[in-house]
Tab-separated table of C-alpha atoms in Angstrom:
chain	number	residue	atom	x	y	z
E	1	MET	CA	-31.079	17.100	-35.829
E	2	TYR	CA	-32.931	17.094	-32.493
E	3	TRP	CA	-31.629	13.674	-31.478
E	4	LEU	CA	-28.071	14.835	-32.224
E	5	ILE	CA	-28.565	17.883	-29.981
E	6	GLY	CA	-30.000	15.601	-27.288
E	7	VAL	CA	-26.996	13.298	-27.425
E	8	LEU	CA	-24.649	16.286	-27.239
E	9	VAL	CA	-26.501	17.693	-24.206
E	10	ILE	CA	-26.277	14.327	-22.437
E	11	PHE	CA	-22.573	14.072	-23.227
E	12	VAL	CA	-21.896	17.615	-21.981
E	13	PHE	CA	-23.886	16.897	-18.807
E	14	GLN	CA	-21.876	13.733	-18.140
E	15	ALA	CA	-18.556	15.488	-18.785
E	16	ALA	CA	-19.536	18.392	-16.541
E	17	THR	CA	-20.547	15.991	-13.768
E	18	ILE	CA	-17.158	14.286	-13.884
E	19	LEU	CA	-15.332	17.620	-13.860
E	20	VAL	CA	-17.331	18.863	-10.858
E	21	LEU	CA	-16.896	15.676	-8.835
E	22	GLU	CA	-13.208	15.226	-9.702
E	23	TYR	CA	-12.082	18.850	-9.479
E	24	ARG	CA	-9.620	17.979	-6.709
E	25	ARG	CA	-7.864	15.410	-8.915
E	26	PRO	CA	-7.410	16.634	-12.484
E	27	ALA	CA	-5.598	13.436	-13.531
E	28	ASN	CA	-8.632	11.357	-12.571
E	29	ALA	CA	-10.920	13.762	-14.413
E	30	MET	CA	-8.837	13.542	-17.598
E	31	ALA	CA	-8.771	9.745	-17.467
E	32	TRP	CA	-12.529	9.467	-17.061
E	33	LEU	CA	-13.202	12.083	-19.726
E	34	PHE	CA	-11.026	10.051	-22.089
E	35	ILE	CA	-13.073	6.917	-21.326
E	36	LEU	CA	-16.308	8.904	-21.720
E	37	PHE	CA	-15.117	10.155	-25.110
E	38	LEU	CA	-14.367	6.595	-26.271
E	39	PHE	CA	-17.484	5.036	-24.743
E	40	PRO	CA	-20.288	7.599	-24.330
E	41	ILE	CA	-22.975	6.633	-21.796
E	42	VAL	CA	-21.170	3.390	-20.925
E	43	GLY	CA	-18.189	5.365	-19.650
E	44	PHE	CA	-20.419	7.419	-17.362
E	45	VAL	CA	-22.089	4.297	-15.982
E	46	LEU	CA	-18.662	2.862	-15.207
E	47	TYR	CA	-17.686	6.125	-13.540
E	48	TYR	CA	-20.825	6.085	-11.403
E	49	PHE	CA	-20.185	2.595	-10.069
E	50	LEU	CA	-16.388	2.478	-9.977
E	51	ALA	CA	-15.075	5.978	-9.311
E	52	ARG	CA	-17.457	7.925	-7.120
E	53	GLU	CA	-16.717	7.995	-3.438
E	54	TYR	CA	-18.345	5.078	-1.711
E	55	GLN	CA	-21.220	5.862	0.598
E	56	ARG	CA	-20.249	7.274	3.982
E	57	ARG	CA	-16.730	8.217	2.862
E	58	ARG	CA	-17.132	11.953	3.454
E	59	ARG	CA	-18.846	11.365	6.800
E	60	VAL	CA	-16.206	8.858	7.891
E	61	ARG	CA	-13.397	11.182	6.841
E	62	LYS	CA	-14.813	13.975	8.966
E	63	ARG	CA	-14.355	11.885	12.084
E	64	GLY	CA	-11.107	10.382	10.798
E	65	GLY	CA	-12.221	6.771	10.944
E	66	ILE	CA	-10.506	6.519	14.329
E	67	ASP	CA	-11.792	5.047	17.581
E	68	GLU	CA	-10.756	7.928	19.834
E	69	GLN	CA	-11.057	5.906	23.048
E	70	ARG	CA	-8.845	3.189	21.607
E	71	ARG	CA	-6.364	5.773	20.351
E	72	ALA	CA	-6.172	7.359	23.813
E	73	GLU	CA	-5.424	3.935	25.317
E	74	ILE	CA	-2.652	3.370	22.767
E	75	ILE	CA	-1.036	6.725	23.472
E	76	ALA	CA	-1.237	6.163	27.235
E	77	LYS	CA	0.618	2.839	26.913
E	78	SER	CA	3.180	3.926	24.319
E	79	HIS	CA	6.667	5.295	24.807
E	80	LEU	CA	6.274	8.400	22.670
E	81	ILE	CA	8.968	10.430	20.962
E	82	ALA	CA	7.981	14.042	21.525
E	83	GLN	CA	10.977	16.026	20.264
E	84	PRO	CA	13.145	15.762	17.118
E	85	GLU	CA	16.233	15.562	19.354
E	86	GLU	CA	14.928	12.223	20.669
E	87	MET	CA	15.053	10.655	17.201
E	88	PRO	CA	17.918	8.215	16.439
E	89	SER	CA	19.385	10.310	13.632
E	90	PRO	CA	20.979	13.614	14.695
E	91	GLU	CA	19.806	14.981	11.337
E	92	PHE	CA	16.297	15.274	12.781
E	93	ALA	CA	17.482	18.103	15.018
E	94	HIS	CA	17.417	20.203	11.826
E	95	GLN	CA	14.167	18.727	10.511
E	96	GLU	CA	11.585	20.157	12.901
E	97	ARG	CA	8.963	20.679	10.176
E	98	LEU	CA	9.253	17.086	8.947
E	99	PHE	CA	9.103	15.807	12.520
E	100	LYS	CA	5.950	17.790	13.267
E	101	LEU	CA	4.262	16.507	10.119
E	102	LEU	CA	5.162	12.896	10.933
E	103	ARG	CA	3.740	13.262	14.433
E	104	LYS	CA	0.407	14.443	13.028
E	105	ALA	CA	0.210	12.100	10.031
E	106	GLY	CA	-2.119	9.120	10.131
E	107	ALA	CA	-3.063	9.636	13.793
E	108	ALA	CA	-0.330	7.170	14.870
E	109	PRO	CA	2.466	8.406	17.130
E	110	ILE	CA	6.189	7.856	16.688
E	111	THR	CA	7.097	5.334	19.373
E	112	GLY	CA	10.553	4.665	20.743
E	113	CYS	CA	10.215	1.231	22.334
E	114	ASN	CA	10.490	-1.135	19.382
E	115	LYS	CA	12.531	-3.911	17.834
E	116	SER	CA	12.288	-4.614	14.100
E	117	ARG	CA	13.573	-7.166	11.604
E	118	VAL	CA	13.762	-6.763	7.845
E	119	LEU	CA	12.491	-9.979	6.263
E	120	THR	CA	13.911	-10.196	2.768
E	121	ASN	CA	11.703	-12.305	0.484
E	122	ALA	CA	8.807	-14.608	1.269
E	123	GLU	CA	10.828	-17.592	2.464
E	124	ASN	CA	12.108	-15.603	5.433
E	125	ALA	CA	8.816	-13.803	5.993
E	126	TYR	CA	6.664	-16.953	5.952
E	127	LYS	CA	9.035	-18.737	8.321
E	128	ALA	CA	8.903	-15.880	10.833
E	129	MET	CA	5.141	-15.491	10.515
E	130	LEU	CA	4.447	-19.197	11.029
E	131	GLU	CA	6.750	-19.242	14.047
E	132	ALA	CA	4.853	-16.300	15.512
E	133	ILE	CA	1.489	-17.981	14.874
E	134	ARG	CA	2.662	-21.106	16.708
E	135	THR	CA	3.501	-19.020	19.797
E	136	ALA	CA	0.037	-17.422	20.020
E	137	THR	CA	-1.825	-17.848	23.307
E	138	HIS	CA	-4.655	-15.288	23.042
E	139	HIS	CA	-5.332	-14.024	19.508
E	140	ILE	CA	-4.152	-14.006	15.893
E	141	HIS	CA	-5.297	-11.220	13.576
E	142	PHE	CA	-4.364	-11.795	9.943
E	143	SER	CA	-5.189	-9.610	6.944
E	144	SER	CA	-4.058	-10.166	3.355
E	145	TYR	CA	-5.001	-8.633	0.032
E	146	ILE	CA	-4.424	-11.977	-1.705
E	147	ILE	CA	-4.854	-15.452	-0.246
E	148	ARG	CA	-4.278	-18.446	-2.526
E	149	ASP	CA	-5.661	-21.940	-2.039
E	150	ASP	CA	-2.283	-23.485	-2.781
E	151	GLU	CA	0.469	-25.148	-0.762
E	152	THR	CA	1.371	-21.899	0.991
E	153	GLY	CA	-2.220	-20.903	1.697
E	154	ARG	CA	-3.067	-24.342	3.055
E	155	LYS	CA	0.058	-24.404	5.264
E	156	PHE	CA	-1.001	-21.174	6.940
E	157	ARG	CA	-4.584	-22.424	7.202
E	158	GLU	CA	-3.445	-25.578	9.017
E	159	GLU	CA	-1.516	-23.571	11.608
E	160	LEU	CA	-4.449	-21.203	12.131
E	161	ILE	CA	-6.823	-24.151	12.542
E	162	ARG	CA	-4.573	-25.687	15.207
E	163	LYS	CA	-4.575	-22.467	17.162
E	164	ALA	CA	-8.332	-21.925	16.833
E	165	GLU	CA	-8.980	-25.455	18.053
E	166	ALA	CA	-6.714	-24.729	21.032
E	167	GLY	CA	-8.934	-21.791	22.029
E	168	VAL	CA	-6.941	-18.923	20.497
E	169	GLN	CA	-9.033	-16.180	18.898
E	170	VAL	CA	-8.335	-16.280	15.155
E	171	ARG	CA	-9.584	-13.649	12.718
E	172	VAL	CA	-8.783	-13.726	9.005
E	173	LEU	CA	-9.603	-10.819	6.686
E	174	TYR	CA	-9.142	-10.875	2.908
E	175	ASP	CA	-10.004	-8.507	0.073
E	176	GLY	CA	-12.926	-9.257	-2.230
E	177	ILE	CA	-11.073	-8.281	-5.416
E	178	GLY	CA	-7.531	-9.299	-4.527
E	179	SER	CA	-8.742	-12.784	-3.593
E	180	ILE	CA	-11.470	-12.948	-6.222
E	181	THR	CA	-10.318	-16.396	-7.418
E	182	LEU	CA	-10.372	-17.843	-3.894
E	183	ASN	CA	-13.187	-20.343	-3.383
E	184	LYS	CA	-15.086	-19.876	-0.122
E	185	LYS	CA	-14.602	-23.572	0.559
E	186	TYR	CA	-11.072	-22.629	1.605
E	187	PHE	CA	-12.496	-21.076	4.768
E	188	VAL	CA	-14.847	-23.907	5.775
E	189	PRO	CA	-12.250	-25.790	7.873
E	190	LEU	CA	-11.192	-22.521	9.487
E	191	VAL	CA	-14.746	-21.589	10.471
E	192	GLU	CA	-15.424	-25.111	11.735
E	193	SER	CA	-12.362	-24.833	13.968
E	194	GLY	CA	-13.745	-21.683	15.577
E	195	ALA	CA	-11.925	-19.020	13.564
E	196	GLU	CA	-13.713	-15.947	12.233
E	197	CYS	CA	-13.275	-15.104	8.543
E	198	ALA	CA	-14.457	-11.985	6.720
E	199	VAL	CA	-14.217	-10.515	3.236
E	200	PHE	CA	-13.487	-6.820	2.750
E	201	PHE	CA	-15.893	-5.282	0.199
E	202	PRO	CA	-17.012	-8.436	-1.672
E	203	LEU	CA	-17.407	-7.966	-5.415
E	204	ARG	CA	-21.165	-7.671	-5.959
E	205	PRO	CA	-22.093	-5.551	-2.911
E	206	ALA	CA	-19.031	-3.378	-3.514
E	207	PHE	CA	-20.137	-2.764	-7.109
E	208	MET	CA	-23.686	-1.804	-6.122
E	209	LYS	CA	-22.501	0.410	-3.236
E	210	LYS	CA	-19.816	2.058	-5.388
E	211	ARG	CA	-16.981	0.662	-3.259
E	212	MET	CA	-15.296	-1.473	-5.882
E	213	ASN	CA	-12.565	1.090	-6.501
E	214	TYR	CA	-11.466	0.953	-2.848
E	215	ARG	CA	-9.462	-2.144	-2.006
E	216	ASN	CA	-7.869	-3.336	1.217
E	217	HIS	CA	-4.294	-3.757	0.025
E	218	ARG	CA	-2.865	-4.277	3.508
E	219	LYS	CA	-0.863	-7.309	4.641
E	220	ILE	CA	-0.937	-7.396	8.438
E	221	LEU	CA	-0.377	-10.110	11.026
E	222	VAL	CA	-0.696	-9.381	14.750
E	223	VAL	CA	-0.072	-12.097	17.349
E	224	ASP	CA	-1.126	-11.545	20.971
E	225	GLY	CA	-0.741	-7.791	20.514
E	226	THR	CA	3.036	-8.094	20.929
E	227	LEU	CA	4.281	-9.305	17.527
E	228	GLY	CA	3.385	-7.656	14.254
E	229	PHE	CA	4.178	-8.066	10.565
E	230	VAL	CA	3.623	-5.716	7.634
E	231	GLY	CA	4.996	-5.399	4.109
E	232	GLY	CA	4.481	-6.354	0.499
E	233	ILE	CA	4.043	-10.124	0.783
E	234	ASN	CA	0.628	-11.723	0.297
E	235	LEU	CA	-0.149	-15.412	0.786
E	236	GLY	CA	0.606	-17.617	-2.192
E	237	ASP	CA	3.144	-19.879	-3.879
E	238	GLU	CA	4.146	-17.222	-6.420
E	239	TYR	CA	5.817	-15.256	-3.627
E	240	LEU	CA	8.184	-18.203	-3.219
E	241	GLY	CA	9.205	-17.933	-6.857
E	242	LYS	CA	6.792	-20.552	-8.198
E	243	HIS	CA	5.050	-18.330	-10.735
E	244	PRO	CA	5.713	-19.948	-14.148
E	245	ARG	CA	6.297	-16.635	-15.955
E	246	LEU	CA	7.657	-14.275	-13.278
E	247	GLY	CA	9.998	-16.748	-11.601
E	248	PHE	CA	12.024	-15.420	-8.644
E	249	TRP	CA	9.957	-13.023	-6.550
E	250	ARG	CA	11.826	-10.234	-4.757
E	251	ASP	CA	9.906	-8.702	-1.851
E	252	THR	CA	10.335	-7.095	1.551
E	253	HIS	CA	8.386	-7.630	4.771
E	254	LEU	CA	8.918	-6.393	8.309
E	255	ALA	CA	8.607	-7.993	11.750
E	256	LEU	CA	7.909	-5.708	14.703
E	257	GLU	CA	7.923	-6.018	18.464
E	258	GLY	CA	6.952	-3.200	20.787
E	259	ASP	CA	4.651	-0.205	20.744
E	260	ALA	CA	4.459	0.001	16.936
E	261	VAL	CA	2.359	-3.170	17.099
E	262	TYR	CA	-0.391	-1.070	18.688
E	263	GLY	CA	-0.657	0.798	15.398
E	264	LEU	CA	-0.975	-2.394	13.345
E	265	GLN	CA	-3.574	-3.724	15.773
E	266	GLU	CA	-5.627	-0.537	15.586
E	267	VAL	CA	-5.587	-0.669	11.782
E	268	PHE	CA	-6.657	-4.319	11.697
E	269	LEU	CA	-9.513	-3.824	14.157
E	270	LYS	CA	-10.807	-0.821	12.227
E	271	ASP	CA	-10.714	-2.815	8.988
E	272	TRP	CA	-12.481	-5.699	10.711
E	273	GLU	CA	-15.209	-3.324	11.866
E	274	THR	CA	-15.553	-1.935	8.335
E	275	ALA	CA	-15.935	-5.431	6.901
E	276	THR	CA	-18.163	-6.969	9.604
E	277	ARG	CA	-19.748	-4.033	11.465
E	278	HIS	CA	-18.431	-5.656	14.624
E	279	ASN	CA	-15.869	-3.876	16.767
E	280	PRO	CA	-14.180	-6.499	18.973
E	281	LYS	CA	-12.898	-5.049	22.226
E	282	ASP	CA	-10.606	-6.722	24.695
E	283	PRO	CA	-7.830	-5.135	26.814
E	284	ALA	CA	-5.625	-8.084	25.838
E	285	TYR	CA	-5.464	-6.742	22.278
E	286	PHE	CA	-3.282	-3.902	23.585
E	287	PRO	CA	-1.053	-5.386	26.289
E	288	VAL	CA	1.642	-3.385	28.025
E	289	HIS	CA	4.873	-4.128	26.174
E	290	GLN	CA	8.188	-5.087	27.645
E	291	CYS	CA	10.682	-2.684	26.109
E	292	THR	CA	13.044	-5.103	24.335
E	293	GLY	CA	14.309	-2.538	21.849
E	294	LYS	CA	14.896	1.194	21.545
E	295	GLU	CA	14.096	1.704	17.867
E	296	ALA	CA	11.862	4.556	16.742
E	297	VAL	CA	9.041	3.341	14.494
E	298	GLN	CA	5.837	4.876	13.178
E	299	ILE	CA	2.890	3.096	11.589
E	300	VAL	CA	1.237	5.221	8.904
E	301	ALA	CA	-2.140	4.092	7.618
E	302	GLY	CA	-3.861	5.480	4.551
E	303	GLY	CA	-7.271	4.915	3.065
E	304	PRO	CA	-10.641	6.470	2.265
E	305	ASN	CA	-11.714	6.011	5.887
E	306	ARG	CA	-8.972	8.353	7.085
E	307	ARG	CA	-9.132	12.112	7.435
E	308	ASP	CA	-6.005	12.774	5.360
E	309	ASP	CA	-3.836	11.061	2.736
E	310	ALA	CA	-1.180	10.252	5.313
E	311	ILE	CA	1.037	7.961	3.233
E	312	HIS	CA	1.219	10.433	0.368
E	313	GLU	CA	1.857	13.341	2.731
E	314	THR	CA	4.621	11.647	4.730
E	315	LEU	CA	6.446	10.445	1.624
E	316	PHE	CA	6.182	13.829	-0.076
E	317	ALA	CA	7.470	15.595	3.043
E	318	ALA	CA	10.421	13.202	3.341
E	319	LEU	CA	11.327	13.469	-0.349
E	320	SER	CA	11.210	17.254	-0.109
E	321	VAL	CA	13.875	17.462	2.607
E	322	ALA	CA	16.328	14.937	1.111
E	323	LYS	CA	19.912	16.198	0.889
E	324	LYS	CA	21.936	13.132	-0.138
E	325	ARG	CA	19.805	10.323	-1.529
E	326	ILE	CA	16.342	9.065	-2.380
E	327	TRP	CA	16.331	5.367	-3.159
E	328	ILE	CA	13.003	3.808	-4.132
E	329	THR	CA	11.995	0.250	-4.939
E	330	THR	CA	8.488	-0.112	-6.311
E	331	PRO	CA	6.712	-2.476	-8.726
E	332	TYR	CA	4.476	0.359	-9.977
E	333	PHE	CA	5.616	3.946	-10.454
E	334	ILE	CA	2.659	6.204	-11.264
E	335	PRO	CA	3.303	9.352	-9.229
E	336	ASP	CA	1.000	12.304	-8.847
E	337	ALA	CA	2.321	15.739	-9.854
E	338	SER	CA	3.626	16.588	-6.374
E	339	ILE	CA	5.669	13.392	-5.931
E	340	ALA	CA	7.039	13.672	-9.469
E	341	MET	CA	8.035	17.297	-8.862
E	342	ALA	CA	9.680	16.453	-5.527
E	343	LEU	CA	11.822	13.807	-7.242
E	344	LYS	CA	12.723	16.114	-10.146
E	345	ILE	CA	13.734	18.982	-7.865
E	346	ALA	CA	15.764	16.639	-5.661
E	347	ALA	CA	17.645	15.249	-8.663
E	348	MET	CA	18.268	18.723	-10.092
E	349	SER	CA	19.622	19.774	-6.690
E	350	GLY	CA	22.236	17.034	-6.727
E	351	VAL	CA	20.402	14.433	-4.629
E	352	ASP	CA	21.113	10.842	-5.700
E	353	VAL	CA	17.630	9.752	-6.871
E	354	ARG	CA	17.401	6.099	-7.924
E	355	LEU	CA	14.391	3.941	-8.678
E	356	ILE	CA	14.250	0.184	-9.175
E	357	VAL	CA	11.225	-1.023	-11.131
E	358	PRO	CA	10.495	-4.403	-12.753
E	359	LEU	CA	11.877	-5.540	-16.079
E	360	VAL	CA	9.361	-8.384	-16.251
E	361	PRO	CA	5.916	-7.033	-15.304
E	362	ASP	CA	3.044	-8.781	-13.581
E	363	THR	CA	0.577	-6.292	-15.118
E	364	TYR	CA	1.425	-5.069	-18.606
E	365	LEU	CA	-0.796	-1.966	-18.647
E	366	VAL	CA	0.529	-0.681	-15.313
E	367	HIS	CA	4.084	-1.451	-16.432
E	368	ALA	CA	3.565	0.566	-19.611
E	369	ALA	CA	2.266	3.464	-17.511
E	370	THR	CA	5.358	3.203	-15.289
E	371	LEU	CA	7.710	3.388	-18.273
E	372	SER	CA	5.849	6.418	-19.609
E	373	TYR	CA	7.436	8.460	-16.808
E	374	VAL	CA	11.009	7.336	-17.429
E	375	ASP	CA	11.960	9.781	-20.197
E	376	GLU	CA	10.500	12.768	-18.355
E	377	MET	CA	12.067	11.898	-14.992
E	378	MET	CA	15.483	10.972	-16.399
E	379	SER	CA	15.754	14.279	-18.220
E	380	TYR	CA	15.861	15.880	-14.757
E	381	GLY	CA	18.565	13.529	-13.474
E	382	VAL	CA	16.494	10.734	-11.929
E	383	ARG	CA	18.054	7.313	-12.613
E	384	PHE	CA	16.080	4.106	-13.278
E	385	TRP	CA	17.055	0.461	-13.018
E	386	GLN	CA	14.965	-2.522	-14.136
E	387	TYR	CA	15.164	-5.625	-11.964
E	388	SER	CA	16.226	-8.544	-14.163
E	389	ARG	CA	16.569	-11.492	-11.771
E	390	GLY	CA	12.799	-12.062	-11.666
E	391	PHE	CA	9.928	-9.853	-10.502
E	392	ILE	CA	10.417	-7.149	-7.863
E	393	HIS	CA	7.406	-6.388	-5.689
E	394	ALA	CA	9.087	-4.695	-2.683
E	395	LYS	CA	7.829	-1.283	-1.592
E	396	VAL	CA	10.813	0.442	0.008
E	397	VAL	CA	11.846	4.092	0.257
E	398	ILE	CA	15.149	5.301	1.774
E	399	VAL	CA	15.679	9.027	2.363
E	400	ASP	CA	19.198	10.063	3.428
E	401	ASP	CA	19.900	8.478	6.816
E	402	LEU	CA	16.665	9.962	8.111
E	403	MET	CA	14.091	7.352	7.292
E	404	GLY	CA	13.307	4.043	5.659
E	405	SER	CA	9.780	3.058	4.672
E	406	VAL	CA	8.572	-0.540	4.291
E	407	GLY	CA	4.939	-1.352	3.721
E	408	THR	CA	2.090	-2.193	1.431
E	409	ALA	CA	1.834	1.070	-0.542
E	410	ASN	CA	3.174	1.273	-4.072
E	411	MET	CA	4.468	4.552	-5.491
E	412	ASP	CA	1.255	5.114	-7.403
E	413	LEU	CA	-1.997	7.038	-7.324
E	414	ARG	CA	-4.098	4.075	-6.242
E	415	SER	CA	-2.014	3.465	-3.135
E	416	PHE	CA	-1.881	7.171	-2.316
E	417	PHE	CA	-5.564	7.983	-2.632
E	418	SER	CA	-7.843	4.941	-3.036
E	419	ASN	CA	-6.509	1.799	-1.369
E	420	PHE	CA	-6.384	0.924	2.306
E	421	GLU	CA	-2.618	0.777	2.892
E	422	THR	CA	-0.129	0.620	5.778
E	423	ASN	CA	3.536	1.611	5.891
E	424	ALA	CA	6.050	1.333	8.707
E	425	LEU	CA	8.545	4.183	8.948
E	426	LEU	CA	11.911	3.138	10.377
E	427	PHE	CA	14.374	5.626	11.840
E	428	ASP	CA	17.044	3.339	13.335
E	429	ALA	CA	20.439	3.575	11.599
E	430	GLU	CA	21.007	-0.185	11.658
E	431	ARG	CA	17.666	-0.917	10.045
E	432	ILE	CA	18.145	1.744	7.367
E	433	ALA	CA	21.570	0.218	6.649
E	434	GLU	CA	19.861	-3.164	6.203
E	435	LEU	CA	17.464	-1.691	3.657
E	436	GLU	CA	20.442	-0.054	1.964
E	437	ARG	CA	22.277	-3.385	1.633
E	438	ASP	CA	19.214	-4.987	0.063
E	439	PHE	CA	18.835	-2.050	-2.317
E	440	LEU	CA	22.447	-2.286	-3.450
E	441	GLN	CA	22.053	-6.018	-4.027
E	442	ASP	CA	18.950	-5.319	-6.084
E	443	LEU	CA	20.948	-2.834	-8.153
E	444	ASN	CA	23.428	-5.615	-8.902
E	445	ASP	CA	20.503	-7.738	-10.076
E	446	SER	CA	19.185	-4.940	-12.292
E	447	ARG	CA	20.121	-3.155	-15.497
E	448	GLU	CA	20.203	0.636	-15.650
E	449	ILE	CA	18.107	2.346	-18.281
E	450	GLU	CA	20.117	4.578	-20.621
E	451	LEU	CA	18.134	7.604	-21.722
E	452	SER	CA	19.563	7.709	-25.245
E	453	SER	CA	18.640	4.067	-25.877
E	454	PHE	CA	15.246	4.392	-24.194
E	455	ARG	CA	14.277	7.264	-26.458
E	456	LYS	CA	14.830	5.027	-29.502
E	457	ARG	CA	11.935	2.725	-28.593
E	458	PRO	CA	9.418	2.254	-31.433
E	459	ARG	CA	6.568	4.737	-31.887
E	460	LYS	CA	4.076	1.953	-31.321
E	461	VAL	CA	5.566	1.344	-27.879
E	462	LYS	CA	5.515	5.072	-27.110
E	463	ALA	CA	1.853	5.226	-28.092
E	464	LYS	CA	0.979	2.303	-25.818
E	465	GLN	CA	2.822	3.939	-22.941
E	466	ALA	CA	1.078	7.264	-23.564
E	467	LEU	CA	-2.320	5.549	-23.575
E	468	ALA	CA	-1.471	3.662	-20.388
E	469	ARG	CA	-0.395	6.910	-18.753
E	470	MET	CA	-3.656	8.552	-19.713
E	471	LEU	CA	-5.533	5.750	-17.972
E	472	SER	CA	-3.023	5.393	-15.099
E	473	PRO	CA	-5.121	7.206	-12.452
E	474	LEU	CA	-7.648	4.383	-12.788
E	475	LEU	CA	-5.223	1.456	-12.734
């Protein structure tokens, strides 16, 4: 009898601890309580090492994780957009609240001296990135969640080695979990050539320091502080359609010239400091830009080292003001309550809300969690398509003619609140039209989900999706 009471007291203590620590995020609390119920004691140990905020997070958040001196230098050199009337779309004249939020989000300004290119799929992105690397004269800063030791990975390594041997500063940053299968021998030739290589939160130290749940999901390349790249494409052959199961890989990347590159550079250098405890400083990292374009662009960075959840906040604000359309492409759709409600209300108000998600998944559990939202969202008028040409990994959001977003963040809880992510917000009409053309082509390569047919799926499938949804805050 006494041992049973003891076990119950321990269980209640563990459950109470989770509820107290996760009171800001009820979905997380429910997921961990479910795991604790299935695996008493073991579930709490997992929570302690995987879910709790990593050391220093609260302290870092208080100061925003920003180098204020560096930020002041960026602002002084940038061509800032200070009023909504200065934005490319005349619609912003009536969106003062959204404009004010965007200006404050993520500590990065909206700059008006930029030129961008939408790079559809890895073939185009890799070509542009390699060309940029070959032009480097001072530095190359490259960050990727996944780096593969395959033909693609070795091709990039060869170009980076050539530049390092020529005296160009080369820094390569990769994530400890995303690139967990990458042998460290891959970096030996790079280091021998003079390049610097670092891993972001390697597996074992991250586990012991309770950082394993926080991954650097960014894909950033900055060349000489004047050319920048960001988007959904990592480094590997599968992005060229060579994955034996997934086949054709649909993705979107972005090339930037101009003041928006300052934002990418600042994000990379902060990540490098987090990984290495070294903060490289050189005025050449932030050169004065020749204004070759007039596009308005904003870099929005999110992560546990930032004061706010900037990516979540900017997307929610944009979705909330939509009048005509919300078009979203995402491989993983696991929204929090606020994003889900914004989409429901928009659809009920007559806004054309469309989502493209994969038909063939790369991760079955996450895919099941994504499909668990379909019935609920469609009942409010949201429409879903499943991409059938291969696997779709692009992370694109189009809101009216106001804004297009291209970046590394998925439409899920992990990207909103746990991962280190970076999105580029585009406001130029021509660039938004480009994203629109790609979206319409993707619709042609997709099949729309019919609610009546979807509801006829077997009970076993519904149960799997319900279980996946329960665990989705942790995926």
